[in-house]
Amino acid sequence: MSRTLKLLSMFTFAAVTLLTSAAAFAQEPGAAGGGGSRELGLALGAGLAVGLAALGGGLGQGRSASAALEGIARNPQASGKIFTPMILGLALTESLVLLGFLIAYLLQGKIN
C-alpha cells in the first residue's frame, strides 16, 4: 500500500469518526437549559483567548529579546540604541497579552 493511500485512508477514518461521534452524544434542544452551545462557545473562546495570547506573547517576546541581545553582542556600542526600543517592544507585546486576558475575562463573565 502506498504512503499516500495510507495517509488518505487514515484522514478519512479520522474525519468520519469525528463527524459521527458528535451526533451520538448530542442532547435534546432543551436538555442543557437552552443555552448549552452558547455557553460552550463562550468557554472555548475564553480558553483560546488566554492560550493564544500567552503563546503568541511568549514567542514574540522571546524572538524580540533574542534579536536585541544578538545585536548588542555584535555591536556593544549600540546597546543604548537597541535597549530602549527592545523594552518598548516588549511592553507593547505584553499589553497584547493582557488584552487577551481581558477578553477572556469578559467572555467568562457571560457564562452563567
mmCIF file of C-alpha atoms in Angstrom:
data_model
loop_
_atom_site.group_PDB
_atom_site.id
_atom_site.type_symbol
_atom_site.label_atom_id
_atom_site.label_comp_id
_atom_site.label_asym_id
_atom_site.label_seq_id
_atom_site.Cartn_x
_atom_site.Cartn_y
_atom_site.Cartn_z
ATOM 1 C CA MET A 1 0.000 0.000 0.000
ATOM 2 C CA SER A 2 1.490 3.349 -0.935
ATOM 3 C CA ARG A 3 2.165 6.042 1.622
ATOM 4 C CA THR A 4 -0.341 8.454 0.058
ATOM 5 C CA LEU A 5 -3.110 5.866 0.166
ATOM 6 C CA LYS A 6 -2.345 5.098 3.818
ATOM 7 C CA LEU A 7 -2.494 8.776 4.740
ATOM 8 C CA LEU A 8 -5.702 9.291 2.789
ATOM 9 C CA SER A 9 -7.404 6.341 4.468
ATOM 10 C CA MET A 10 -6.190 7.474 7.899
ATOM 11 C CA PHE A 11 -7.548 11.014 7.429
ATOM 12 C CA THR A 12 -10.836 9.679 6.028
ATOM 13 C CA PHE A 13 -11.267 7.386 9.017
ATOM 14 C CA ALA A 14 -10.481 10.239 11.434
ATOM 15 C CA ALA A 15 -12.930 12.605 9.712
ATOM 16 C CA VAL A 16 -15.749 10.045 9.703
ATOM 17 C CA THR A 17 -15.115 9.199 13.357
ATOM 18 C CA LEU A 18 -15.107 12.827 14.464
ATOM 19 C CA LEU A 19 -18.163 13.785 12.448
ATOM 20 C CA THR A 20 -20.341 10.855 13.519
ATOM 21 C CA SER A 21 -19.461 10.922 17.214
ATOM 22 C CA ALA A 22 -20.966 14.401 17.641
ATOM 23 C CA ALA A 23 -24.400 13.112 16.650
ATOM 24 C CA ALA A 24 -24.126 10.163 19.016
ATOM 25 C CA PHE A 25 -23.549 12.370 22.066
ATOM 26 C CA ALA A 26 -25.936 15.177 21.102
ATOM 27 C CA GLN A 27 -28.526 16.313 23.636
ATOM 28 C CA GLU A 28 -32.076 17.284 23.081
ATOM 29 C CA PRO A 29 -32.520 21.013 22.335
ATOM 30 C CA GLY A 30 -33.925 21.877 25.790
ATOM 31 C CA ALA A 31 -31.853 19.440 27.866
ATOM 32 C CA ALA A 32 -28.979 21.783 28.699
ATOM 33 C CA GLY A 33 -31.082 24.706 29.835
ATOM 34 C CA GLY A 34 -31.454 26.266 26.409
ATOM 35 C CA GLY A 35 -28.022 27.920 26.165
ATOM 36 C CA GLY A 36 -25.620 24.989 26.314
ATOM 37 C CA SER A 37 -23.989 25.512 22.946
ATOM 38 C CA ARG A 38 -23.681 29.264 23.528
ATOM 39 C CA GLU A 39 -22.003 28.707 26.892
ATOM 40 C CA LEU A 40 -19.708 26.101 25.382
ATOM 41 C CA GLY A 41 -18.710 28.525 22.646
ATOM 42 C CA LEU A 42 -18.009 31.275 25.165
ATOM 43 C CA ALA A 43 -15.944 28.922 27.317
ATOM 44 C CA LEU A 44 -13.941 27.741 24.308
ATOM 45 C CA GLY A 45 -13.443 31.349 23.200
ATOM 46 C CA ALA A 46 -12.183 32.361 26.632
ATOM 47 C CA GLY A 47 -9.798 29.413 26.776
ATOM 48 C CA LEU A 48 -8.471 30.059 23.288
ATOM 49 C CA ALA A 49 -8.030 33.770 24.033
ATOM 50 C CA VAL A 50 -5.890 33.052 27.076
ATOM 51 C CA GLY A 51 -3.914 30.254 25.452
ATOM 52 C CA LEU A 52 -3.185 32.009 22.181
ATOM 53 C CA ALA A 53 -2.373 35.292 23.935
ATOM 54 C CA ALA A 54 0.148 33.584 26.200
ATOM 55 C CA LEU A 55 1.626 31.546 23.348
ATOM 56 C CA GLY A 56 1.916 34.458 20.954
ATOM 57 C CA GLY A 57 3.209 36.823 23.620
ATOM 58 C CA GLY A 58 5.839 34.367 24.787
ATOM 59 C CA LEU A 59 7.037 33.665 21.249
ATOM 60 C CA GLY A 60 7.088 37.363 20.341
ATOM 61 C CA GLN A 61 8.942 38.414 23.454
ATOM 62 C CA GLY A 62 11.447 35.617 23.067
ATOM 63 C CA ARG A 63 12.192 36.497 19.463
ATOM 64 C CA SER A 64 12.499 40.234 20.110
ATOM 65 C CA ALA A 65 14.752 39.768 23.143
ATOM 66 C CA SER A 66 16.878 37.272 21.231
ATOM 67 C CA ALA A 67 17.308 39.614 18.282
ATOM 68 C CA ALA A 68 18.121 42.564 20.543
ATOM 69 C CA LEU A 69 20.698 40.612 22.532
ATOM 70 C CA GLU A 70 22.257 39.300 19.340
ATOM 71 C CA GLY A 71 22.520 42.859 18.040
ATOM 72 C CA ILE A 72 24.112 44.035 21.286
ATOM 73 C CA ALA A 73 26.544 41.108 21.182
ATOM 74 C CA ARG A 74 27.610 42.019 17.647
ATOM 75 C CA ASN A 75 27.934 45.721 18.381
ATOM 76 C CA PRO A 76 28.252 46.551 22.106
ATOM 77 C CA GLN A 77 28.478 50.299 21.416
ATOM 78 C CA ALA A 78 24.899 50.279 20.090
ATOM 79 C CA SER A 79 23.411 48.812 23.267
ATOM 80 C CA GLY A 80 21.840 52.130 24.275
ATOM 81 C CA LYS A 81 20.130 52.494 20.909
ATOM 82 C CA ILE A 82 18.920 48.875 20.923
ATOM 83 C CA PHE A 83 17.850 48.548 24.553
ATOM 84 C CA THR A 84 15.164 51.261 24.599
ATOM 85 C CA PRO A 85 13.242 50.042 21.504
ATOM 86 C CA MET A 86 13.528 46.482 22.819
ATOM 87 C CA ILE A 87 11.890 47.430 26.130
ATOM 88 C CA LEU A 88 9.185 49.367 24.262
ATOM 89 C CA GLY A 89 8.504 46.368 22.006
ATOM 90 C CA LEU A 90 8.344 44.019 24.995
ATOM 91 C CA ALA A 91 5.876 46.334 26.737
ATOM 92 C CA LEU A 92 3.656 46.509 23.653
ATOM 93 C CA THR A 93 3.755 42.732 23.254
ATOM 94 C CA GLU A 94 2.821 42.287 26.909
ATOM 95 C CA SER A 95 -0.073 44.727 26.502
ATOM 96 C CA LEU A 96 -1.491 42.497 23.764
ATOM 97 C CA VAL A 97 -1.269 39.507 26.116
ATOM 98 C CA LEU A 98 -3.097 41.473 28.810
ATOM 99 C CA LEU A 99 -5.748 42.419 26.254
ATOM 100 C CA GLY A 100 -6.246 38.713 25.528
ATOM 101 C CA PHE A 101 -6.661 38.069 29.257
ATOM 102 C CA LEU A 102 -9.195 40.899 29.462
ATOM 103 C CA ILE A 103 -11.207 39.467 26.566
ATOM 104 C CA ALA A 104 -11.139 36.032 28.189
ATOM 105 C CA TYR A 105 -12.325 37.501 31.498
ATOM 106 C CA LEU A 106 -15.179 39.335 29.804
ATOM 107 C CA LEU A 107 -16.212 36.179 27.938
ATOM 108 C CA GLN A 108 -16.053 34.191 31.159
ATOM 109 C CA GLY A 109 -18.386 36.732 32.780
ATOM 110 C CA LYS A 110 -21.056 35.994 30.156
ATOM 111 C CA ILE A 111 -21.172 32.291 31.079
ATOM 112 C CA ASN A 112 -23.938 31.532 33.600
#
